[in-house]
């Protein structure tokens, strides 16, 4: 169950529960919305479509590595459309 007090990356939903997990703005300050994997030096680390982001994140969303890609994809599809980067 997610901890509502821990911010989540608004691109990949990774919990940002430590200072080194936050992305970095161009001026070197911490970015409050995006994690260190998604946002580097004031820019998104990857330029992908929503569909590419979903597919690229499946390995990290598989429960214990045993879950199927389809099950992980379904869980991602419940979360990603609500994130700031992907919200329409």
Short mmCIF file of N, CA and C in Angstrom, two decimals:
data_model
loop_
_atom_site.label_atom_id
_atom_site.label_comp_id
_atom_site.label_asym_id
_atom_site.label_seq_id
_atom_site.Cartn_x
_atom_site.Cartn_y
_atom_site.Cartn_z
N UNK A 1 0.84 -1.19 0.00
CA UNK A 1 0.00 0.00 0.00
C UNK A 1 0.88 1.25 0.00
N UNK A 2 0.62 2.20 -0.90
CA UNK A 2 1.45 3.39 -0.98
C UNK A 2 1.36 4.25 0.28
N UNK A 3 2.46 4.91 0.58
CA UNK A 3 2.50 5.83 1.71
C UNK A 3 2.13 7.20 1.18
N UNK A 4 0.99 7.73 1.60
CA UNK A 4 0.50 9.01 1.10
C UNK A 4 1.38 10.18 1.49
N UNK A 5 2.28 9.99 2.46
CA UNK A 5 3.18 11.06 2.87
C UNK A 5 4.45 11.11 2.03
N UNK A 6 4.67 10.12 1.20
CA UNK A 6 5.85 10.07 0.36
C UNK A 6 5.46 10.50 -1.05
N UNK A 7 6.10 11.56 -1.57
CA UNK A 7 5.76 11.98 -2.93
C UNK A 7 6.17 10.93 -3.95
N UNK A 8 5.41 10.86 -5.03
CA UNK A 8 5.72 9.94 -6.11
C UNK A 8 6.08 10.73 -7.35
N UNK A 9 6.99 10.20 -8.12
CA UNK A 9 7.37 10.83 -9.38
C UNK A 9 6.14 10.97 -10.25
N UNK A 10 5.97 12.13 -10.83
CA UNK A 10 4.81 12.41 -11.66
C UNK A 10 5.03 12.00 -13.12
N UNK A 11 6.04 11.14 -13.32
CA UNK A 11 6.27 10.55 -14.63
C UNK A 11 6.20 9.02 -14.55
N UNK A 12 6.81 8.44 -13.49
CA UNK A 12 6.87 6.98 -13.40
C UNK A 12 6.26 6.41 -12.12
N UNK A 13 5.87 7.28 -11.19
CA UNK A 13 5.24 6.90 -9.92
C UNK A 13 6.20 6.28 -8.91
N UNK A 14 7.51 6.40 -9.14
CA UNK A 14 8.47 5.89 -8.16
C UNK A 14 8.36 6.71 -6.87
N UNK A 15 8.30 6.05 -5.71
CA UNK A 15 8.30 6.79 -4.45
C UNK A 15 9.62 7.55 -4.29
N UNK A 16 9.52 8.80 -3.91
CA UNK A 16 10.72 9.62 -3.70
C UNK A 16 10.84 9.84 -2.19
N UNK A 17 11.40 8.82 -1.53
CA UNK A 17 11.46 8.82 -0.07
C UNK A 17 12.82 9.20 0.49
N UNK A 18 13.70 9.71 -0.36
CA UNK A 18 15.01 10.19 0.07
C UNK A 18 15.45 11.29 -0.89
N UNK A 19 16.27 12.21 -0.41
CA UNK A 19 16.67 13.36 -1.20
C UNK A 19 17.31 12.96 -2.52
N UNK A 20 18.07 11.87 -2.54
CA UNK A 20 18.75 11.48 -3.78
C UNK A 20 17.82 10.85 -4.81
N UNK A 21 16.58 10.66 -4.46
CA UNK A 21 15.61 10.09 -5.41
C UNK A 21 14.87 11.17 -6.20
N UNK A 22 15.02 12.42 -5.82
CA UNK A 22 14.37 13.52 -6.52
C UNK A 22 15.20 13.92 -7.73
N UNK A 23 14.51 14.35 -8.78
CA UNK A 23 15.20 14.87 -9.95
C UNK A 23 15.85 16.20 -9.62
N UNK A 24 16.61 16.70 -10.59
CA UNK A 24 17.35 17.93 -10.37
C UNK A 24 17.00 18.94 -11.46
N UNK A 25 16.70 20.17 -11.02
CA UNK A 25 16.44 21.25 -11.95
C UNK A 25 17.75 21.72 -12.57
N UNK A 26 17.65 22.53 -13.61
CA UNK A 26 18.83 23.03 -14.31
C UNK A 26 19.75 23.81 -13.38
N UNK A 27 19.18 24.50 -12.39
CA UNK A 27 19.98 25.28 -11.45
C UNK A 27 20.57 24.43 -10.33
N UNK A 28 20.34 23.13 -10.36
CA UNK A 28 20.88 22.23 -9.35
C UNK A 28 19.96 21.97 -8.18
N UNK A 29 18.87 22.72 -8.09
CA UNK A 29 17.91 22.51 -7.01
C UNK A 29 17.08 21.26 -7.27
N UNK A 30 16.58 20.71 -6.20
CA UNK A 30 15.74 19.52 -6.26
C UNK A 30 14.42 19.81 -6.97
N UNK A 31 14.00 18.93 -7.83
CA UNK A 31 12.71 19.04 -8.49
C UNK A 31 11.71 18.27 -7.64
N UNK A 32 10.61 18.87 -7.31
CA UNK A 32 9.62 18.27 -6.41
C UNK A 32 8.67 17.30 -7.11
N UNK A 33 8.62 17.34 -8.44
CA UNK A 33 7.64 16.53 -9.17
C UNK A 33 8.19 15.25 -9.78
N UNK A 34 9.46 15.23 -10.11
CA UNK A 34 10.00 14.11 -10.88
C UNK A 34 11.24 13.51 -10.22
N UNK A 35 11.40 12.21 -10.42
CA UNK A 35 12.50 11.48 -9.78
C UNK A 35 13.82 11.64 -10.54
N UNK A 36 14.88 11.15 -9.92
CA UNK A 36 16.23 11.25 -10.48
C UNK A 36 16.39 10.44 -11.77
N UNK A 37 15.54 9.48 -12.02
CA UNK A 37 15.63 8.69 -13.25
C UNK A 37 14.91 9.37 -14.41
N UNK A 38 13.89 10.15 -14.09
CA UNK A 38 13.06 10.77 -15.13
C UNK A 38 13.47 12.21 -15.45
N UNK A 39 14.10 12.91 -14.49
CA UNK A 39 14.36 14.34 -14.68
C UNK A 39 15.79 14.66 -14.25
N UNK A 40 16.62 15.10 -15.20
CA UNK A 40 18.03 15.37 -14.95
C UNK A 40 18.40 16.73 -15.54
N UNK A 41 19.02 17.57 -14.73
CA UNK A 41 19.48 18.89 -15.19
C UNK A 41 18.37 19.70 -15.86
N UNK A 42 17.17 19.63 -15.30
CA UNK A 42 16.07 20.44 -15.78
C UNK A 42 15.34 19.91 -16.99
N UNK A 43 15.64 18.68 -17.38
CA UNK A 43 14.99 18.09 -18.56
C UNK A 43 14.60 16.65 -18.28
N UNK A 44 13.60 16.19 -19.01
CA UNK A 44 13.27 14.77 -18.91
C UNK A 44 14.43 13.97 -19.47
N UNK A 45 14.77 12.90 -18.78
CA UNK A 45 15.91 12.07 -19.18
C UNK A 45 15.63 11.28 -20.45
N UNK A 46 14.38 11.10 -20.75
CA UNK A 46 14.01 10.38 -21.97
C UNK A 46 12.80 11.08 -22.59
N UNK A 47 12.78 11.09 -23.88
CA UNK A 47 11.67 11.70 -24.61
C UNK A 47 10.89 10.55 -25.23
N UNK A 48 9.85 10.16 -24.54
CA UNK A 48 9.08 9.01 -25.03
C UNK A 48 7.60 9.34 -25.03
N UNK A 49 6.89 8.56 -25.76
CA UNK A 49 5.44 8.68 -25.76
C UNK A 49 4.91 8.01 -24.50
N UNK A 50 3.66 8.22 -24.22
CA UNK A 50 3.00 7.55 -23.09
C UNK A 50 3.13 6.04 -23.24
N UNK A 51 2.85 5.54 -24.42
CA UNK A 51 2.89 4.09 -24.67
C UNK A 51 4.30 3.54 -24.45
N UNK A 52 5.32 4.26 -24.89
CA UNK A 52 6.70 3.82 -24.68
C UNK A 52 7.05 3.81 -23.19
N UNK A 53 6.58 4.82 -22.48
CA UNK A 53 6.85 4.89 -21.04
C UNK A 53 6.22 3.71 -20.31
N UNK A 54 5.01 3.36 -20.70
CA UNK A 54 4.34 2.21 -20.09
C UNK A 54 5.17 0.95 -20.33
N UNK A 55 5.53 0.70 -21.56
CA UNK A 55 6.28 -0.52 -21.90
C UNK A 55 7.65 -0.55 -21.22
N UNK A 56 8.33 0.61 -21.15
CA UNK A 56 9.66 0.67 -20.54
C UNK A 56 9.62 0.45 -19.03
N UNK A 57 8.49 0.71 -18.41
CA UNK A 57 8.40 0.57 -16.96
C UNK A 57 7.90 -0.79 -16.49
N UNK A 58 7.47 -1.63 -17.40
CA UNK A 58 6.95 -2.95 -17.01
C UNK A 58 7.92 -3.73 -16.12
N UNK A 59 9.21 -3.81 -16.43
CA UNK A 59 10.10 -4.61 -15.57
C UNK A 59 10.10 -4.16 -14.11
N UNK A 60 9.95 -2.86 -13.85
CA UNK A 60 9.98 -2.35 -12.47
C UNK A 60 8.64 -2.51 -11.78
N UNK A 61 7.61 -2.74 -12.54
CA UNK A 61 6.27 -2.88 -11.97
C UNK A 61 5.86 -4.34 -11.79
N UNK A 62 6.68 -5.26 -12.22
CA UNK A 62 6.34 -6.68 -12.04
C UNK A 62 6.58 -7.06 -10.59
N UNK A 63 5.59 -7.65 -9.95
CA UNK A 63 5.68 -8.03 -8.55
C UNK A 63 6.64 -9.21 -8.41
N UNK A 64 7.71 -9.01 -7.67
CA UNK A 64 8.71 -10.05 -7.42
C UNK A 64 9.26 -10.67 -8.71
N UNK A 65 9.09 -9.99 -9.83
CA UNK A 65 9.59 -10.51 -11.10
C UNK A 65 8.81 -11.70 -11.63
N UNK A 66 7.80 -12.15 -10.89
CA UNK A 66 7.03 -13.33 -11.30
C UNK A 66 5.74 -12.96 -12.03
N UNK A 67 5.30 -11.75 -11.86
CA UNK A 67 4.06 -11.31 -12.46
C UNK A 67 4.21 -11.21 -13.98
N UNK A 68 3.14 -11.41 -14.69
CA UNK A 68 3.19 -11.31 -16.16
C UNK A 68 3.30 -9.85 -16.58
N UNK A 69 3.81 -9.63 -17.79
CA UNK A 69 3.86 -8.29 -18.36
C UNK A 69 2.47 -7.69 -18.44
N UNK A 70 1.49 -8.49 -18.81
CA UNK A 70 0.12 -7.98 -18.95
C UNK A 70 -0.43 -7.49 -17.62
N UNK A 71 -0.15 -8.19 -16.55
CA UNK A 71 -0.63 -7.78 -15.23
C UNK A 71 0.06 -6.48 -14.79
N UNK A 72 1.36 -6.38 -15.02
CA UNK A 72 2.09 -5.16 -14.68
C UNK A 72 1.59 -4.00 -15.52
N UNK A 73 1.38 -4.24 -16.81
CA UNK A 73 0.87 -3.20 -17.71
C UNK A 73 -0.49 -2.70 -17.24
N UNK A 74 -1.34 -3.59 -16.81
CA UNK A 74 -2.67 -3.21 -16.34
C UNK A 74 -2.57 -2.31 -15.10
N UNK A 75 -1.66 -2.63 -14.20
CA UNK A 75 -1.49 -1.80 -13.00
C UNK A 75 -0.93 -0.43 -13.39
N UNK A 76 0.02 -0.40 -14.31
CA UNK A 76 0.58 0.88 -14.78
C UNK A 76 -0.52 1.74 -15.38
N UNK A 77 -1.38 1.12 -16.16
CA UNK A 77 -2.45 1.86 -16.84
C UNK A 77 -3.46 2.45 -15.86
N UNK A 78 -3.49 1.96 -14.64
CA UNK A 78 -4.36 2.53 -13.62
C UNK A 78 -3.72 3.78 -13.00
N UNK A 79 -2.40 3.89 -13.08
CA UNK A 79 -1.67 4.96 -12.39
C UNK A 79 -1.18 6.05 -13.35
N UNK A 80 -0.51 5.67 -14.42
CA UNK A 80 0.14 6.66 -15.28
C UNK A 80 -0.78 7.76 -15.81
N UNK A 81 -2.00 7.44 -16.25
CA UNK A 81 -2.86 8.52 -16.77
C UNK A 81 -3.19 9.60 -15.75
N UNK A 82 -2.97 9.33 -14.48
CA UNK A 82 -3.26 10.30 -13.42
C UNK A 82 -2.05 11.15 -13.07
N UNK A 83 -0.87 10.80 -13.59
CA UNK A 83 0.35 11.52 -13.27
C UNK A 83 0.46 12.80 -14.10
N UNK A 84 1.09 13.80 -13.50
CA UNK A 84 1.20 15.13 -14.10
C UNK A 84 1.75 15.07 -15.54
N UNK A 85 2.79 14.28 -15.78
CA UNK A 85 3.39 14.24 -17.10
C UNK A 85 2.46 13.68 -18.16
N UNK A 86 1.61 12.75 -17.79
CA UNK A 86 0.79 12.04 -18.77
C UNK A 86 -0.68 12.45 -18.75
N UNK A 87 -1.08 13.21 -17.76
CA UNK A 87 -2.49 13.62 -17.64
C UNK A 87 -2.86 14.50 -18.83
N UNK A 88 -4.01 14.24 -19.37
CA UNK A 88 -4.46 15.04 -20.54
C UNK A 88 -5.40 16.13 -20.11
#
